[in-house]
Coordinates of C-alpha atoms and ligand atoms in Angstrom, one line a residue:
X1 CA 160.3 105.7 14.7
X2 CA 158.9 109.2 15.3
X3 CA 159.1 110.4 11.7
X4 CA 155.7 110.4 11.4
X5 CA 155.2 112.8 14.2
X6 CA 157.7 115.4 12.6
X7 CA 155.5 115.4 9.4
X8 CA 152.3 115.7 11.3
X9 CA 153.2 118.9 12.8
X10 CA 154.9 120.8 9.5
X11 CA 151.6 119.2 8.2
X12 CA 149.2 120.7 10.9
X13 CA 151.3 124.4 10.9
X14 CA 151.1 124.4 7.3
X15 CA 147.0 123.5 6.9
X16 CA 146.2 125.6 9.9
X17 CA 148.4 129.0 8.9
X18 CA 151.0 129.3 11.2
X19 CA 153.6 130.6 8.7
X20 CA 151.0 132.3 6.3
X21 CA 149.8 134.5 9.5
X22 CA 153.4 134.8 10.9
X23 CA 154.8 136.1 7.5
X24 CA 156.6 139.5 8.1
X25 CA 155.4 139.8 11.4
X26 CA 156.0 138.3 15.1
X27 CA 153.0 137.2 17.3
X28 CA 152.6 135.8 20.8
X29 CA 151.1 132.0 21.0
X30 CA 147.6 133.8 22.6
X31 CA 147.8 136.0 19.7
X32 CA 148.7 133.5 16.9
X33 CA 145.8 130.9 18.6
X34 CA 143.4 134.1 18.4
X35 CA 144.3 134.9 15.1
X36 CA 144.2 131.3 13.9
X37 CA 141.0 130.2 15.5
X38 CA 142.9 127.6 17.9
X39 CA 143.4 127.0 21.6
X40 CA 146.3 128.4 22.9
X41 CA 147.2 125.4 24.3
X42 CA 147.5 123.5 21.7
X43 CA 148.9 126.6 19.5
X44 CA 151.8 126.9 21.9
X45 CA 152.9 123.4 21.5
X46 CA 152.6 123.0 18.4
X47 CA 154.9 126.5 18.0
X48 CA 157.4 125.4 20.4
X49 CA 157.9 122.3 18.9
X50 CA 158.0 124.3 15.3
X51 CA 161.0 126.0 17.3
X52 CA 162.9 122.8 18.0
X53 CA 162.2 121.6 13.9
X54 CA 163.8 125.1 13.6
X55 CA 160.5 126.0 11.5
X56 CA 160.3 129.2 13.5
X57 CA 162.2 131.3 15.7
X58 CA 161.6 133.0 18.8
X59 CA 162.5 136.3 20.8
X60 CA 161.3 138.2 24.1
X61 CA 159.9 141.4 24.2
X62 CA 160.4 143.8 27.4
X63 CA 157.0 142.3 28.8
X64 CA 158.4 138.8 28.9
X65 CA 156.3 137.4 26.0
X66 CA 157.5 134.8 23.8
X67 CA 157.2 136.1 20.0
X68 CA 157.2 133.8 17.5
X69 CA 158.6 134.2 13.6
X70 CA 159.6 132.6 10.5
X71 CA 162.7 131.0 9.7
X72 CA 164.3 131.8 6.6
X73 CA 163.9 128.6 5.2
X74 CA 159.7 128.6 6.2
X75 CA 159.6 131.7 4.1
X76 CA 160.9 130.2 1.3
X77 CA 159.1 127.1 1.4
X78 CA 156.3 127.4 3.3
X79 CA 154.9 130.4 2.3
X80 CA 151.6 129.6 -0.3
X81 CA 153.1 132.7 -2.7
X82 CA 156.9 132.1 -2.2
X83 CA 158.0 130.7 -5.9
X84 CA 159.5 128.2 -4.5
X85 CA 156.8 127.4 -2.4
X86 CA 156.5 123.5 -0.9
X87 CA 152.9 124.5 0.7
X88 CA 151.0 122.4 -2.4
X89 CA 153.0 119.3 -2.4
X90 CA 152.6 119.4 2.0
X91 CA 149.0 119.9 1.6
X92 CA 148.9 116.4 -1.1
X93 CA 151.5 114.5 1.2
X94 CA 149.3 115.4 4.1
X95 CA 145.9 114.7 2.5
X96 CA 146.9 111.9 0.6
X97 CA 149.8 110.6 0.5
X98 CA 149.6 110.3 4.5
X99 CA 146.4 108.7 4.8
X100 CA 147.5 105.3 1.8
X101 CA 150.6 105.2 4.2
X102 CA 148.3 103.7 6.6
X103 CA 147.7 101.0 4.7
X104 CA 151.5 100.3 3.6
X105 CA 151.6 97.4 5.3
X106 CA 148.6 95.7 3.2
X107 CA 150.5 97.6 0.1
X108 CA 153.4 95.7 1.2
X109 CA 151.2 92.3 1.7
X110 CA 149.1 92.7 -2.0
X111 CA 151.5 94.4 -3.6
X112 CA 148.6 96.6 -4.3
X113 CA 148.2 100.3 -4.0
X114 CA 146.0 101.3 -1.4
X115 CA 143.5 103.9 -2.9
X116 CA 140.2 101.5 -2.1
X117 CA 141.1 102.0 2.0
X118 CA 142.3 105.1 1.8
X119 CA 139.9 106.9 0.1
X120 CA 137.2 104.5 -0.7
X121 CA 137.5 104.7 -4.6
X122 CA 138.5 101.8 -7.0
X123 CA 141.7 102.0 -8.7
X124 CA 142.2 100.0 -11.5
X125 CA 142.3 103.1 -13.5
X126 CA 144.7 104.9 -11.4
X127 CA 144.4 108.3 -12.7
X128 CA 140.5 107.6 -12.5
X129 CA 141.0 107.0 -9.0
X130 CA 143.7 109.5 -8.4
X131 CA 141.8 112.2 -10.3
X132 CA 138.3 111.4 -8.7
X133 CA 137.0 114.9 -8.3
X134 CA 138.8 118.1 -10.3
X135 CA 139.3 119.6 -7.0
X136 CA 141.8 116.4 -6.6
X137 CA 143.3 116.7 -9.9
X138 CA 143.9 120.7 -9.1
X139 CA 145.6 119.5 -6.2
X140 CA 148.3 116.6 -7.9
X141 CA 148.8 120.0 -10.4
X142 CA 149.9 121.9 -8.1
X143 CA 151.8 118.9 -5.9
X144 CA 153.6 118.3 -9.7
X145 CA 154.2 122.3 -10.1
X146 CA 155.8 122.5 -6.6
X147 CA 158.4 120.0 -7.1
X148 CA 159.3 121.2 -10.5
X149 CA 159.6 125.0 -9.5
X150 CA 162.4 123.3 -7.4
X151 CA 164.2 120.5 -9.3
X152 CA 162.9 121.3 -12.7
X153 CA 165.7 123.3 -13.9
X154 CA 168.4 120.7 -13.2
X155 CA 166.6 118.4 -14.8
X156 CA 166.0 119.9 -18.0
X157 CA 169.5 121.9 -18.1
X158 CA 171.2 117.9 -17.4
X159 CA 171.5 117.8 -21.5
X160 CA 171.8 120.2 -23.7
X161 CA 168.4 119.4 -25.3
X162 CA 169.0 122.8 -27.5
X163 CA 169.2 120.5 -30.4
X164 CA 165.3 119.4 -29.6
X165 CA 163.4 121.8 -31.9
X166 CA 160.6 120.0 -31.1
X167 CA 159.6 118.6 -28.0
X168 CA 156.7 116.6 -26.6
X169 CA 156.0 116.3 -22.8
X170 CA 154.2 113.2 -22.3
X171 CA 151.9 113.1 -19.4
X172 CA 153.2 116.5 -19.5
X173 CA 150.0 117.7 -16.7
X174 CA 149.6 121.3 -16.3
X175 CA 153.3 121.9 -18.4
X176 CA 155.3 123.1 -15.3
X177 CA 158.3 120.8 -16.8
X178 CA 157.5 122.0 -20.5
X179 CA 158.1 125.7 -18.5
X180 CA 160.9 125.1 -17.3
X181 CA 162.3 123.5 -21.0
X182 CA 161.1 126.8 -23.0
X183 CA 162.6 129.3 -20.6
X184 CA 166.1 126.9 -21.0
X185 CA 165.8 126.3 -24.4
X186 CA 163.9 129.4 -26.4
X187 CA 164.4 127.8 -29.7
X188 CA 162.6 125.1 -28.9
X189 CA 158.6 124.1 -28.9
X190 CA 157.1 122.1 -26.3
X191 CA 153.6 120.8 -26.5
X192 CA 152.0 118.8 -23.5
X193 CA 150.5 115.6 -24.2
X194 CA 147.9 114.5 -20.8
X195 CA 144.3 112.8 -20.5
X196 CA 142.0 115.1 -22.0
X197 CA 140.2 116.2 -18.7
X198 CA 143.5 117.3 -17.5
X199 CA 143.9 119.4 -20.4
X200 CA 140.5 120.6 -20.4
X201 CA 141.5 121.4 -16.4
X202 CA 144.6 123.2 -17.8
X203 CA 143.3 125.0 -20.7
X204 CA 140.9 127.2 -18.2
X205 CA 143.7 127.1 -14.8
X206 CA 147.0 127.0 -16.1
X207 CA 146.7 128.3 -20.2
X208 CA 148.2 125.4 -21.6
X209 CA 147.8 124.4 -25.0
X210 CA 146.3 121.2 -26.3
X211 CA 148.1 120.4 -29.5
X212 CA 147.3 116.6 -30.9
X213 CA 150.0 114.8 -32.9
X214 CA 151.4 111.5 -33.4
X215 CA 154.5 110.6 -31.5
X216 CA 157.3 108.5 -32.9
X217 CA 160.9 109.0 -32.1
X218 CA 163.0 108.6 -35.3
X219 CA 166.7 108.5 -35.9
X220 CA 168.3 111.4 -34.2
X221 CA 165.2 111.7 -32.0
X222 CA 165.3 111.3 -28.8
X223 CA 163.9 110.3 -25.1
X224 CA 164.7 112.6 -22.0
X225 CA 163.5 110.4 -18.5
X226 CA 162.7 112.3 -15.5
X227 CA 163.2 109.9 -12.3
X228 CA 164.6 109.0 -9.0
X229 CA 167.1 106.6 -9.5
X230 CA 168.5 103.7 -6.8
X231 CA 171.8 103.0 -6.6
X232 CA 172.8 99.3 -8.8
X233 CA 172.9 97.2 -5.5
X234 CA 169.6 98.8 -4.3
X235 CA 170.8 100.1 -1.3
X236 CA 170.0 103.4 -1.4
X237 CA 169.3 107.0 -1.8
X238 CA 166.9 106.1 1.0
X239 CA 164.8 108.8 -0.7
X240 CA 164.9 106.5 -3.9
X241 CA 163.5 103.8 -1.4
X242 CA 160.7 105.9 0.5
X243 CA 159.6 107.0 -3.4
X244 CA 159.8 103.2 -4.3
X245 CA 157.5 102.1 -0.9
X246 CA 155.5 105.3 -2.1
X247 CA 155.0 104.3 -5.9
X248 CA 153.9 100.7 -4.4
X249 CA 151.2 102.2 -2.1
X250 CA 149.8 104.8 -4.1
X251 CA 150.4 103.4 -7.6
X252 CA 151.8 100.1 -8.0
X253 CA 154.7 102.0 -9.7
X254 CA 158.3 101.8 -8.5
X255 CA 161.3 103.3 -9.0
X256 CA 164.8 101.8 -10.6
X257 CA 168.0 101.8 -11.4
X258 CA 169.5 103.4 -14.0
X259 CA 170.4 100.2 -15.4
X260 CA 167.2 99.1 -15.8
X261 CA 166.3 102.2 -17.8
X262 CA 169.1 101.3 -20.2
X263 CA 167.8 98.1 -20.5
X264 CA 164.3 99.4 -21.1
X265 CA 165.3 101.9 -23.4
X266 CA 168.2 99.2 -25.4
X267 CA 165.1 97.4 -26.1
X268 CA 163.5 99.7 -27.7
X269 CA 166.0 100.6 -29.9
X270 CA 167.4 103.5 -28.8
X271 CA 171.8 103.2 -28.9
X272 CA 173.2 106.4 -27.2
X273 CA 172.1 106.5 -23.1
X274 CA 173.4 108.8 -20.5
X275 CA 172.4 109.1 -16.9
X276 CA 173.5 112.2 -15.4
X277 CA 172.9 112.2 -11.6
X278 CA 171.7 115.6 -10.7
X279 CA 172.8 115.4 -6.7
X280 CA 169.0 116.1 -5.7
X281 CA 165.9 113.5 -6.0
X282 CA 165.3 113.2 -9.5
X283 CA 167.8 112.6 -12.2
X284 CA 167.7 112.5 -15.8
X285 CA 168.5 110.1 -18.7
X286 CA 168.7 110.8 -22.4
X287 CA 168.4 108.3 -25.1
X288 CA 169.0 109.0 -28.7
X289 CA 168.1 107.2 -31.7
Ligands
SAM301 C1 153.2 111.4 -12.4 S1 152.3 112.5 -13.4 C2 153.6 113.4 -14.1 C3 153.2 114.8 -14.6 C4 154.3 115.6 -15.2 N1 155.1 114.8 -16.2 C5 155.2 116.2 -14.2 O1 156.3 115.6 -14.0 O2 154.8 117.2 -13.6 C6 151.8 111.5 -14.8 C7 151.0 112.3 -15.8 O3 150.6 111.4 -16.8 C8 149.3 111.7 -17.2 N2 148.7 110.5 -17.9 C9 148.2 109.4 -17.3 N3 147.8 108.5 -18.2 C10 148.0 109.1 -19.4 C11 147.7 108.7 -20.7 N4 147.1 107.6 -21.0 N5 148.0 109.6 -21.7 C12 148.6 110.8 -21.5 N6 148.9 111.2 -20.2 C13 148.6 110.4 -19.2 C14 148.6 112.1 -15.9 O4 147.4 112.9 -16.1 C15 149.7 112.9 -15.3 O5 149.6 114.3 -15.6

């Protein structure tokens, strides 16, 4: 029931600093407040209950005063430079991901996403909606680069895709999956296929390339999927299921099994499927023509 409230306050330390100004030092609560621009009421509390999530750590100097620090796992995570930093994708679940949750009961009710309420935009053109300013695209970028600076590799290493010589990443954004493909497979070339404003976006933030070719998979082609997968009988990973509610409220999406993929991908012709289960959130499946 009180999820929510553990999320708000990783979300509130992370937007406000906490860990940023506590990296590779210690601080007092008055200091951190000072420092912070926050009372140190409400500093304290949020630090002490940072302590209990075991998001920082405490120790007394000779005077008596509490000093507060980073855990391990906050500088790893936490920390905006850190390259496996989880600070972009906090700062999108907290911005917007958080606020169409408040509307997940309607979501549930129309089986609509909730983008209108939320954020007051239209969203029959999702990525119109979701990309509504380029400071909001910028933002999904860097939600999208987060999670793949952390699961990409297992993704991409799940086949041995050295065979690919040529690769296309469609909806490929700002390439951090087409990154993470070169550096495991040098031989092969990757060009990114998005929307032409993100690749506009991308050309000047992140140096991608826009290449434009026509995309057919032929016989010994193939199709690598990127995705959380539920178990057959639907009963889990819950993670699966809070991606599922979360592809229904932001996107009208949802996630699947992998049998459904096989039937998806049967159906389209392709004869040689494997699903390897990676053991974290997103799995992979290969099809081959
Ligand atoms: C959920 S994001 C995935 C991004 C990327 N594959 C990743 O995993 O980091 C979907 C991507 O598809 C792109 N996209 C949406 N509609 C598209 C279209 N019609 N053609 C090409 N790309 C599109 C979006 O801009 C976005 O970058």
């Amino acid at each position: 029931m009180e999820g929510f409230l553990v999320s708000k306050t990783l979300f509130s330390a992370c937007e406000l600093g906490v860990f940023e100004r506590l990296q590779g030092s210690q601080l007092s609560a008055s200091d951190l407040a000072l420092a912070l621009g926050c009372s140190e009421d409400g500093t304290e509390r949020l630090l002490n209950t940072c302590v209990s999530l075991e998001l920082l750590t405490t120790n007394t100097d000779p005077h008596g005063t509490v000093l507060y620090s980073n855990t391990e796992m906050s500088s790893m995570f936490l920390i905006k430079s850190s390259p496996t930093s989880l600070y972009q994708s906090i700062e999108y679940s907290s911005r917007t991901i958080y606020l169409c949750w408040h509307h997940l009961s309607d979501a549930v009710r129309e089986g609509k996403n909730q983008y209108e309420k939320a954020f007051g935009v239209k969203s029959e053109d999702l990525f119109e909606a979701m990309y509504r300013s380029e400071e909001e695209m910028v933002k999904f970028m860097h939600l999208m680069n987060s999670i793949w600076n952390i699961c990409g590799r297992d993704v991409i290493t799940a086949f041995d895709l050295s065979p690919f010589r040529c690769i296309c990443d469609l909806g490929g954004c700002s390439g951090a999956l087409a990154k993470q493909c070169v550096s495991a497979f040098p031989e092969s070339t990757v060009t990114i296929f998005d929307l032409p404003k993100v690749e506009v976006c991308c050309w000047w933030r992140f140096c991608c390339m826009r290449i434009t070719v026509c995309v057919c998979v032929c016989a010994g082609g193939g199709v690598l999927l990127v995705e959380v997968l539920l178990y057959e009988d639907n009963s889990g990973p819950l993670t699966a299921q809070l991606y599922s509610l979360n592809m229904l409220v932001q996107t009208e999406g949802r996630e699947r099994k992998a049998s459904d993929y096989s039937r998806l991908l049967s159906s389209a012709g392709f004869t040689h499927i494997q699903i390897h289960n990676t053991g974290k959130i997103y799995d992979a499946i290969l099809a081959c023509k």
